[in-house]
PDB file of C-alpha atoms and ligand atoms in Angstrom:
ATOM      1  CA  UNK A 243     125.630 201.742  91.926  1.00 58.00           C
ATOM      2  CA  UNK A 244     124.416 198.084  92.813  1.00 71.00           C
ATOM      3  CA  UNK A 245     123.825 195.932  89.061  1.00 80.00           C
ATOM      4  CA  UNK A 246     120.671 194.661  88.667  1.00 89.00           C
ATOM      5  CA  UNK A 247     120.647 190.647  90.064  1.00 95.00           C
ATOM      6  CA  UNK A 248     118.420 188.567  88.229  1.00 97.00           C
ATOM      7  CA  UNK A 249     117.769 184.792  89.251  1.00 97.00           C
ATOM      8  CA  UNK A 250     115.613 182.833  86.637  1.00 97.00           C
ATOM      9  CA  UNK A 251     113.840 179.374  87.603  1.00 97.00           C
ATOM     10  CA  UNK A 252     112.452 177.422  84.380  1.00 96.00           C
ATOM     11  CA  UNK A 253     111.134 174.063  84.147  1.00 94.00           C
ATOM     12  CA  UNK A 254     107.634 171.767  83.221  1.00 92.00           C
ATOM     13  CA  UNK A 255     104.599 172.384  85.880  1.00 86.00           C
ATOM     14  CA  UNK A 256     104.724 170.371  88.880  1.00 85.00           C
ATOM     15  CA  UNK A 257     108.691 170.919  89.736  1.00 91.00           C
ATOM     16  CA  UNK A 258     108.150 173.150  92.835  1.00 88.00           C
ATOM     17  CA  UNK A 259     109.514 176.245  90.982  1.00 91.00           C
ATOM     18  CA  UNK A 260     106.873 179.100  92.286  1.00 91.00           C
ATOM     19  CA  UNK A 261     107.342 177.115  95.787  1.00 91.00           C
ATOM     20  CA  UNK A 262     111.065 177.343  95.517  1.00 95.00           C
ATOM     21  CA  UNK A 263     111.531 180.754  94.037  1.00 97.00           C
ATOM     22  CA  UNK A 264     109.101 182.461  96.414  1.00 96.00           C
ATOM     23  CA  UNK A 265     111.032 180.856  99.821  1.00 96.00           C
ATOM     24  CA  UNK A 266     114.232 181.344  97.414  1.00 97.00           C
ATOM     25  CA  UNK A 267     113.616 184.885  96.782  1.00 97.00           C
ATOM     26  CA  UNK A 268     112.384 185.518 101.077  1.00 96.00           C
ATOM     27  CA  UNK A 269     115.578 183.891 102.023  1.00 96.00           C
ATOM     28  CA  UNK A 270     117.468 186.185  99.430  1.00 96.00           C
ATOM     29  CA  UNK A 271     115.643 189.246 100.561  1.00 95.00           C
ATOM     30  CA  UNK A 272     114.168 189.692  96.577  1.00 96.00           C
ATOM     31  CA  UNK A 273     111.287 190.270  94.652  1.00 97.00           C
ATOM     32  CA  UNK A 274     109.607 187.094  93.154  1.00 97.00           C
ATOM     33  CA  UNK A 275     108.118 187.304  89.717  1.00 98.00           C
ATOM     34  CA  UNK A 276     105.725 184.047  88.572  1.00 97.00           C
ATOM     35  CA  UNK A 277     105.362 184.299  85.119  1.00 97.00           C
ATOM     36  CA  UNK A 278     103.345 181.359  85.016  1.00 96.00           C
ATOM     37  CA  UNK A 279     100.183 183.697  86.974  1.00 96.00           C
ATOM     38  CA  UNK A 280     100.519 185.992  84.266  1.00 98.00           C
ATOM     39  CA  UNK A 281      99.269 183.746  81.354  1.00 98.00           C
ATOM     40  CA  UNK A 282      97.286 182.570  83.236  1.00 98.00           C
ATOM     41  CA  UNK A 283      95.584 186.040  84.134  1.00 98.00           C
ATOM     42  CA  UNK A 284      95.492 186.164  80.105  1.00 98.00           C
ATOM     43  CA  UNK A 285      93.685 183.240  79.626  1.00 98.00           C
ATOM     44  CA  UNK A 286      90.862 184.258  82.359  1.00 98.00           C
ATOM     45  CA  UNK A 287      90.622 187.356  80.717  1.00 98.00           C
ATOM     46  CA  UNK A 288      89.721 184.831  77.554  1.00 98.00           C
ATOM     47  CA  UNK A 289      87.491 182.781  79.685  1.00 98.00           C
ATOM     48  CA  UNK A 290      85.642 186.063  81.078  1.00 98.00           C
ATOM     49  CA  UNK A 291      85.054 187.654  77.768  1.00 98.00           C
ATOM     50  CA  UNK A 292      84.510 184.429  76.051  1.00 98.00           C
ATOM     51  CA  UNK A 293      87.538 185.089  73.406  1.00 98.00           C
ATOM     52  CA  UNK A 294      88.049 181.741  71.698  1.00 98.00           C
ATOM     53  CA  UNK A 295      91.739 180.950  72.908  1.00 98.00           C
ATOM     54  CA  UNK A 296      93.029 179.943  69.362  1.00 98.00           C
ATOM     55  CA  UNK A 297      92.014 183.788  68.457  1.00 98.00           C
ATOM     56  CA  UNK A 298      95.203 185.430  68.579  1.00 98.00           C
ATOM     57  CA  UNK A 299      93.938 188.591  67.489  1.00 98.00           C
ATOM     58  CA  UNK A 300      91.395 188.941  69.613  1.00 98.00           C
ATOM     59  CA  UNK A 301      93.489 187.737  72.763  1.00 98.00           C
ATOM     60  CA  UNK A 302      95.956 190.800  71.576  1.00 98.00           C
ATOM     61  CA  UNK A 303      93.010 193.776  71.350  1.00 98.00           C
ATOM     62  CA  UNK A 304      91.587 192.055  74.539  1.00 98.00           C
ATOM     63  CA  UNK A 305      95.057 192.463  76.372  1.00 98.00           C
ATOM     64  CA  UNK A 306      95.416 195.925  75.114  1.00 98.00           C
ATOM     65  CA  UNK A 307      92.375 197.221  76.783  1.00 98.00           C
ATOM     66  CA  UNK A 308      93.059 195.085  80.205  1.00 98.00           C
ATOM     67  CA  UNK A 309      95.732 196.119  82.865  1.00 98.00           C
ATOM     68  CA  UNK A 310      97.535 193.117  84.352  1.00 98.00           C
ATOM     69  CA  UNK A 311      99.677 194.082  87.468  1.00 97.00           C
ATOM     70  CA  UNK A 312     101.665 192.132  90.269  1.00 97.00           C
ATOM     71  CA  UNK A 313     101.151 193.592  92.940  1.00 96.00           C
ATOM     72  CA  UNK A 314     104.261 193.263  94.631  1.00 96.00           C
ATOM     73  CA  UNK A 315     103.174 194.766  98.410  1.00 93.00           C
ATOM     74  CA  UNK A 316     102.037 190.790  99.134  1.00 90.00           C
ATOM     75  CA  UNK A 317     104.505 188.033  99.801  1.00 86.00           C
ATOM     76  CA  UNK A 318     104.778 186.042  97.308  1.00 87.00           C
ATOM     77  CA  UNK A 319     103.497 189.046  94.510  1.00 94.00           C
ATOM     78  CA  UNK A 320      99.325 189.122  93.829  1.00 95.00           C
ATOM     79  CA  UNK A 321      98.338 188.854  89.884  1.00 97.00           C
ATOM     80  CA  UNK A 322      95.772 191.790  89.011  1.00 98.00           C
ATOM     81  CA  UNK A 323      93.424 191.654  86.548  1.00 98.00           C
ATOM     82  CA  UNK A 324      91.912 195.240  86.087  1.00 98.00           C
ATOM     83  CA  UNK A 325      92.590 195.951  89.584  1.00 97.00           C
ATOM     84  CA  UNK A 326      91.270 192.604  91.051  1.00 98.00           C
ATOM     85  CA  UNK A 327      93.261 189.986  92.656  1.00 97.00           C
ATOM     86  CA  UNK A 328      92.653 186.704  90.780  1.00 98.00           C
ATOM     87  CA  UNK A 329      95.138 184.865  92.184  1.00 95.00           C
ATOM     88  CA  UNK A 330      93.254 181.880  92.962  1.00 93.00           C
ATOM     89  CA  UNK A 331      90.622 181.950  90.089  1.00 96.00           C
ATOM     90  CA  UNK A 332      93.506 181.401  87.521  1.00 97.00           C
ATOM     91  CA  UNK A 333      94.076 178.028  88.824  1.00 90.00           C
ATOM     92  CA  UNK A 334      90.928 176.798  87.858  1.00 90.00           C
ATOM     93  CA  UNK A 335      90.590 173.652  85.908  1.00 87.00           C
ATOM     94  CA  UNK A 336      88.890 176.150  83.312  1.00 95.00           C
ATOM     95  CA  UNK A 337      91.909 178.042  83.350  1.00 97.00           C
ATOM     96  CA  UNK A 338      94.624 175.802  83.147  1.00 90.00           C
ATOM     97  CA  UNK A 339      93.031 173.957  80.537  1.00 91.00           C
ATOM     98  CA  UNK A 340      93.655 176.469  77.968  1.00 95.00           C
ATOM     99  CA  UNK A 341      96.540 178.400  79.195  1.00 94.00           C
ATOM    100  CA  UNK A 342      99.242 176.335  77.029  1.00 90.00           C
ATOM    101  CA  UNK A 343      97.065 177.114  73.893  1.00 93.00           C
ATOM    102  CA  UNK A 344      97.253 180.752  75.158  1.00 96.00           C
ATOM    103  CA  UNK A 345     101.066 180.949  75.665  1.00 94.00           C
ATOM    104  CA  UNK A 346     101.574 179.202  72.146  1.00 92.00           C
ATOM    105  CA  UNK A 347     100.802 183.111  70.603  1.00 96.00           C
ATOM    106  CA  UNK A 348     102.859 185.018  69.651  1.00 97.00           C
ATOM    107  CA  UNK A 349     101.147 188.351  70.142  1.00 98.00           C
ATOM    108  CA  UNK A 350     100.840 187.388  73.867  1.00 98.00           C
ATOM    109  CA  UNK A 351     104.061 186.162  74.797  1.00 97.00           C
ATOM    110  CA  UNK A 352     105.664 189.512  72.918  1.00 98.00           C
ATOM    111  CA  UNK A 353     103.657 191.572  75.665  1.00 98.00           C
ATOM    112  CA  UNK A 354     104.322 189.557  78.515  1.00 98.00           C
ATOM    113  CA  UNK A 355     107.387 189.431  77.845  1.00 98.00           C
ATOM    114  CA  UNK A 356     107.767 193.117  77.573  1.00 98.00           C
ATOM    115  CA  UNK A 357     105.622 193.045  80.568  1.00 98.00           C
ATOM    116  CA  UNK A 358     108.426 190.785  82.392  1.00 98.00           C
ATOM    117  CA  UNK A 359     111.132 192.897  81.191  1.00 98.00           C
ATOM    118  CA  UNK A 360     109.556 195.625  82.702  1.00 97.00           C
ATOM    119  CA  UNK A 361     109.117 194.626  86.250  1.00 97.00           C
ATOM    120  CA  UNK A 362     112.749 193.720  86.104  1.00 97.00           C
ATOM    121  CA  UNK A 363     113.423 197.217  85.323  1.00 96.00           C
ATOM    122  CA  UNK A 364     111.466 198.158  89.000  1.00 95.00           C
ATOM    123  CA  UNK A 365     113.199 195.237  90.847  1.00 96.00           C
ATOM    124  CA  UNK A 366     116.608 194.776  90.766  1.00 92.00           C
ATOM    125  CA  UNK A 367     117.043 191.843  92.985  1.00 96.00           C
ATOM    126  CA  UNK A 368     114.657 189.568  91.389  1.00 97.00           C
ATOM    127  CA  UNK A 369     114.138 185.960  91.384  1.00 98.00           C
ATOM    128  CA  UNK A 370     111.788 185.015  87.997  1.00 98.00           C
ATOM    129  CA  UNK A 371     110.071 181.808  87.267  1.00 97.00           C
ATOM    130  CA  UNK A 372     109.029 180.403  84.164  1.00 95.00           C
ATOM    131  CA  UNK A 373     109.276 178.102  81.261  1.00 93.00           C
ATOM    132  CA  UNK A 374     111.737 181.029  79.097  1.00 94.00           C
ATOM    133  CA  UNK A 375     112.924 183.272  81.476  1.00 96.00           C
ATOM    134  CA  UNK A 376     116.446 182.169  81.283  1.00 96.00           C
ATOM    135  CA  UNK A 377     116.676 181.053  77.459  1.00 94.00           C
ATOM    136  CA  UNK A 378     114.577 183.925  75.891  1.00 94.00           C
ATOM    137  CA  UNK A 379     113.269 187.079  78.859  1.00 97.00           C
ATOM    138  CA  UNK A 380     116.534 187.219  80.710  1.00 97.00           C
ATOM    139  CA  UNK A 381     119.464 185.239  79.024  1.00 96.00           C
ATOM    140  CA  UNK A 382     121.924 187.265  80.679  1.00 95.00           C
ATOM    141  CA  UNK A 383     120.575 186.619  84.189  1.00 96.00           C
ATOM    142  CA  UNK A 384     122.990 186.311  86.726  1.00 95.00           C
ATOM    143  CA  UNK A 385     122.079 183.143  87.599  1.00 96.00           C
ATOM    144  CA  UNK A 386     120.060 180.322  85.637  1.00 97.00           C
ATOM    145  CA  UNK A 387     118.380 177.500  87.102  1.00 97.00           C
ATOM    146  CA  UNK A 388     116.162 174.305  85.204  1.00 97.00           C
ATOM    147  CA  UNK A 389     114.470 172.392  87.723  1.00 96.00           C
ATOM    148  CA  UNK A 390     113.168 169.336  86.526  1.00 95.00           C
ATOM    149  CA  UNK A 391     111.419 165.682  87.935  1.00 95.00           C
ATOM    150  CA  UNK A 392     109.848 162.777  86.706  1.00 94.00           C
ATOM    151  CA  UNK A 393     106.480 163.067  85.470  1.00 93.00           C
ATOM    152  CA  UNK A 394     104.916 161.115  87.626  1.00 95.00           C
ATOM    153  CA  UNK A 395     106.039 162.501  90.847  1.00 95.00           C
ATOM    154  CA  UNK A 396     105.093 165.653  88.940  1.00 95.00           C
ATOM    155  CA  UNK A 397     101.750 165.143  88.779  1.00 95.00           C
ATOM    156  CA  UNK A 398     101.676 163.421  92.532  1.00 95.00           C
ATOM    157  CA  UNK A 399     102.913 166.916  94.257  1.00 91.00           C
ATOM    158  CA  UNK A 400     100.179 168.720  91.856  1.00 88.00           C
ATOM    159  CA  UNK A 401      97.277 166.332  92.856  1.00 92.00           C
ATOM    160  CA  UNK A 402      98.210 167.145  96.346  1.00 91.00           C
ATOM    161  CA  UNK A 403      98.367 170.853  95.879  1.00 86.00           C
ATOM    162  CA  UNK A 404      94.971 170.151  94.529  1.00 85.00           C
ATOM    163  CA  UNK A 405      93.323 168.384  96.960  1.00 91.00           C
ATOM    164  CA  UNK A 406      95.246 170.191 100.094  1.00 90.00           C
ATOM    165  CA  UNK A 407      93.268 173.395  98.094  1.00 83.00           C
ATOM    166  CA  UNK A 408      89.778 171.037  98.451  1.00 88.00           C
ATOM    167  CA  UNK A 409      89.828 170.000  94.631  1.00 85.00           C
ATOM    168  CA  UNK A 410      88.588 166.557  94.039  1.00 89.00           C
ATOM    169  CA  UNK A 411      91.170 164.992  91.410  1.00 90.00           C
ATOM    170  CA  UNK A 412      92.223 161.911  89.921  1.00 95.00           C
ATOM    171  CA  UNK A 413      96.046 161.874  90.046  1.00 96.00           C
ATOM    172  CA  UNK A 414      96.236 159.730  86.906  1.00 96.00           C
ATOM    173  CA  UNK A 415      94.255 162.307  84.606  1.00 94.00           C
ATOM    174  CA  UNK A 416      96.746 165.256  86.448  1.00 92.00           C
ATOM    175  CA  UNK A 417      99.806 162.721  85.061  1.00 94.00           C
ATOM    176  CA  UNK A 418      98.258 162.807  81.739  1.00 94.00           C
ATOM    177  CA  UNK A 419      97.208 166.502  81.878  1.00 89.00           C
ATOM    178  CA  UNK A 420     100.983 167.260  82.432  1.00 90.00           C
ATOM    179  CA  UNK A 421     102.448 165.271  80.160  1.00 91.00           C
ATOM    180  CA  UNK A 422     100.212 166.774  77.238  1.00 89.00           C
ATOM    181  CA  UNK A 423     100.902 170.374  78.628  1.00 83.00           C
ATOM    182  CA  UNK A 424     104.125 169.719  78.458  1.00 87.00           C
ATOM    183  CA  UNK A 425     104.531 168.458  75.339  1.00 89.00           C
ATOM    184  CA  UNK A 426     102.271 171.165  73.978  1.00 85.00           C
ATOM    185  CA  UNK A 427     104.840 173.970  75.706  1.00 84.00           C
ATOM    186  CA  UNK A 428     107.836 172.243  74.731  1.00 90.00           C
ATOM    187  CA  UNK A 429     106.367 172.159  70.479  1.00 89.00           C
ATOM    188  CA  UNK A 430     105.448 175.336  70.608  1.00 85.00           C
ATOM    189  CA  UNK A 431     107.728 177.880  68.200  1.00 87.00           C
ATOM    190  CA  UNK A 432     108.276 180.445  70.757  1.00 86.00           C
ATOM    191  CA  UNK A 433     109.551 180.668  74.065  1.00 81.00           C
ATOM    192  CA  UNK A 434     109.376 176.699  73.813  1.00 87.00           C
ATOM    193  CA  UNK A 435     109.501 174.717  77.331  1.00 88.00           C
ATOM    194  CA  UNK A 436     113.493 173.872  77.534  1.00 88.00           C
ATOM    195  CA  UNK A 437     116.740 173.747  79.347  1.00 92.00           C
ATOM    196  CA  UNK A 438     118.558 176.956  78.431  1.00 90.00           C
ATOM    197  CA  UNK A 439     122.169 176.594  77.360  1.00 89.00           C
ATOM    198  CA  UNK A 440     124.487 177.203  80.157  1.00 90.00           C
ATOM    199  CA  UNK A 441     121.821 176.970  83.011  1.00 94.00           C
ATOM    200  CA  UNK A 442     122.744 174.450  85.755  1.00 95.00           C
ATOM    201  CA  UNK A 443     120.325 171.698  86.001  1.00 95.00           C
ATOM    202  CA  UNK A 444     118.699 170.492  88.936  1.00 95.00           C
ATOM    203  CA  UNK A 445     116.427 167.158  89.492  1.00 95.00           C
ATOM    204  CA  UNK A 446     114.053 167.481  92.086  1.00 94.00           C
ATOM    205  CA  UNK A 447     112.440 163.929  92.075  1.00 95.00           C
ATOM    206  CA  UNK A 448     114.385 162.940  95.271  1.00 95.00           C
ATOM    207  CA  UNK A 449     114.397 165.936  96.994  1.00 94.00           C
ATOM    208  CA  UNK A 450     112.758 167.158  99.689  1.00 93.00           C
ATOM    209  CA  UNK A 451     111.187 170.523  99.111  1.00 92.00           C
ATOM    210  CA  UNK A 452     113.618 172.352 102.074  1.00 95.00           C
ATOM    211  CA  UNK A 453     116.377 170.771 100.219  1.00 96.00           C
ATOM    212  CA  UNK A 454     115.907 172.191  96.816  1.00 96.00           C
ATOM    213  CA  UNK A 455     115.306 175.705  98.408  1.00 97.00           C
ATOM    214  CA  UNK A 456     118.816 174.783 100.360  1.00 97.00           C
ATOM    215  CA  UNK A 457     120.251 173.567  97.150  1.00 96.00           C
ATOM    216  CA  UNK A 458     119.233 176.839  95.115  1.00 97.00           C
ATOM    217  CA  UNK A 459     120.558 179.135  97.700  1.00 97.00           C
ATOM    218  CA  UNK A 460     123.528 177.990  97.902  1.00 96.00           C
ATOM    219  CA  UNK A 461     124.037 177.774  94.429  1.00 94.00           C
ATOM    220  CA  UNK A 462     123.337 181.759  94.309  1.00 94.00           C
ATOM    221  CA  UNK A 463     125.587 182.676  96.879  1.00 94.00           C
ATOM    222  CA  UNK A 464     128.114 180.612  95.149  1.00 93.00           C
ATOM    223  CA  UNK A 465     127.625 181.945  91.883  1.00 90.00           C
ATOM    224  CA  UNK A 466     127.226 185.254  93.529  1.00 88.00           C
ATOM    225  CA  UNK A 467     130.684 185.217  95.329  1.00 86.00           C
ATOM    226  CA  UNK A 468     132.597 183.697  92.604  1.00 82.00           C
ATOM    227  CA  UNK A 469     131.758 186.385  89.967  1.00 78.00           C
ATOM    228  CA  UNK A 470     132.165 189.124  92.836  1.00 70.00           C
ATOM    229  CA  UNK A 471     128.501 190.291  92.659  1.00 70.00           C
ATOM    230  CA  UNK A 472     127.725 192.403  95.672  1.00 65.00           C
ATOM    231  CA  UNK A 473     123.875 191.505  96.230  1.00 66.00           C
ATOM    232  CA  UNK A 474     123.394 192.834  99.921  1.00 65.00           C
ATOM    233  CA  UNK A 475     121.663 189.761 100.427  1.00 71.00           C
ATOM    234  CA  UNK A 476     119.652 188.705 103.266  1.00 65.00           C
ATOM    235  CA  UNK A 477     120.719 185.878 106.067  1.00 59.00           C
ATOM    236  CA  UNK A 478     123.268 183.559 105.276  1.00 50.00           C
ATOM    237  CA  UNK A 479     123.290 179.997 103.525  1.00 44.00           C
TER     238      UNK A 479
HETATM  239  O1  LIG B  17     103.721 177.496  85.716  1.00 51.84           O
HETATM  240  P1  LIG B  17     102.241 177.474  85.353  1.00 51.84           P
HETATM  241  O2  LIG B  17     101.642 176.102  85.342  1.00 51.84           O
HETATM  242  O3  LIG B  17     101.428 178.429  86.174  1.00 51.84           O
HETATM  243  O4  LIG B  17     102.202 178.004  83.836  1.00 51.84           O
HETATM  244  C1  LIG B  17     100.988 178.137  83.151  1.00 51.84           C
HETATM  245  C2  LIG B  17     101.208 177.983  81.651  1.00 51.84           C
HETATM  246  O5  LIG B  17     101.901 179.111  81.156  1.00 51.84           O
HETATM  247  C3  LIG B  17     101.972 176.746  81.198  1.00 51.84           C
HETATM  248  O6  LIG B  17     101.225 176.069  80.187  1.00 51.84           O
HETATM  249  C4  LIG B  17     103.229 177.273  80.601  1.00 51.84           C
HETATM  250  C5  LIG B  17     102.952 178.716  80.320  1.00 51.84           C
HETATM  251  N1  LIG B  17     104.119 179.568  80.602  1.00 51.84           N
HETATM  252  C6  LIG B  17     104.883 179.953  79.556  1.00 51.84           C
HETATM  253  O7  LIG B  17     104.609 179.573  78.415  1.00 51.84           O
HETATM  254  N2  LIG B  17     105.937 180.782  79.767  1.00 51.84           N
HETATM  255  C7  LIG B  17     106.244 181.186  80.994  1.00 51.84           C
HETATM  256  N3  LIG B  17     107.298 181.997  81.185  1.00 51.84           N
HETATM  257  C8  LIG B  17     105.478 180.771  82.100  1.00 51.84           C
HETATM  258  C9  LIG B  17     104.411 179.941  81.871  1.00 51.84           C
END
């Protein structure tokens, strides 16, 4: 019997990490979970039925009754509200704007979490991003990666995202949006925004985007080999 692999990829918004993990996990020849989509699928579902997002309760009986998937037949993995792929409506300005207020509950981070927990249950060779996924969904993970950079190259790779998507944006409102997002993730009592203990650390700043997906694969197949893991990975680094 093969044991499960888990990879897990934290770090603030604007580090690459659903860019990374998804060519990370395609390389590997694993599923790619982006935790990220799911709150934000929650807080659409608050924007659709106009649930104030401070209203934890609400947010809880309102997640209840929905069905959030990932629909893992697409490369990268679809979010599914109710059976409808949002995947592009949750990155909406309207969105994103409340999403950190959203993952500050408790009552929704205990059933994504669950939720998380879950998939890994269906996919044993997973590669999971996320602000917690290696210090509070998966702390036994195989492998634990923080990606970090600057702020302000941060918010220049997001404002490019943007516009490459045909958003208008000023890049020095994204630089302040981030740096108040990340603040608010990194305050908040659960699941905060941090470096788990024991993951290894990477900076991104400098890097070209091929290079961090290099970087991450072979630290993998490193860590991989050394502890004698047998993954029945894909390619080679
Ligand atoms: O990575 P992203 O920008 O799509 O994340 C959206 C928000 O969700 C962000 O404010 C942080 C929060 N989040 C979280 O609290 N825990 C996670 N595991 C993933 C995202």
């Amino acid at each position: 019997m093969m044991l499960p692999i888990i990879i897990t990829i934290d770090g603030p918004a604007g580090t690459g990490k659903s860019s990374a993990a998804s060519q990370l996990a395609d390389r590997l020849g694993f599923d790619m979970l982006d935790t990220g989509a799911m709150y934000r699928a929650v807080a659409l579902l608050a924007v659709e039925q106009q649930i104030d997002p401070h209203h934890e309760s609400a947010l809880a009986i309102a997640m209840d009754r929905a069905t959030l998937d990932v629909d893992f037949s697409s490369r990268p993995p679809t979010i599914l509200l109710d059976k409808r792929d949002v995947r592009d409506r949750i990155r909406d300005a309207d969105v994103t704007s409340i999403v950190s207020l959203i993952a500050s509950h408790h009552e929704v981070r205990v059933r994504l979490v669950k939720a998380q927990r879950q998939v890994a249950l269906q996919h044993e060779r997973l590669v999971t991003e996320g602000r917690d996924q290696g210090s509070v969904v998966f702390p036994d993970a195989t492998v634990r990666v923080w990606l970090d950079a600057r702020p302000e190259v941060r918010a220049h790779r997001r404002t490019e995202e943007l516009r490459a998507r045909g958003q208008r944006v000023d890049e020095k409102r994204v630089l302040a949006e981030i740096i108040e997002r990340d603040a608010s993730d990194r305050a908040r009592a659960e699941g905060p925004l941090k470096q788990p203990i024991g993951s290894v650390s990477i900076d991104t700043s400098d890097l070209s985007f091929q290079n961090v997906v290099h970087e991450l694969e072979r630290l993998v197949r490193a860590k991989l080999h050394d502890s004698n893991v047998g993954c029945g990975c894909g390619g080679s680094a």
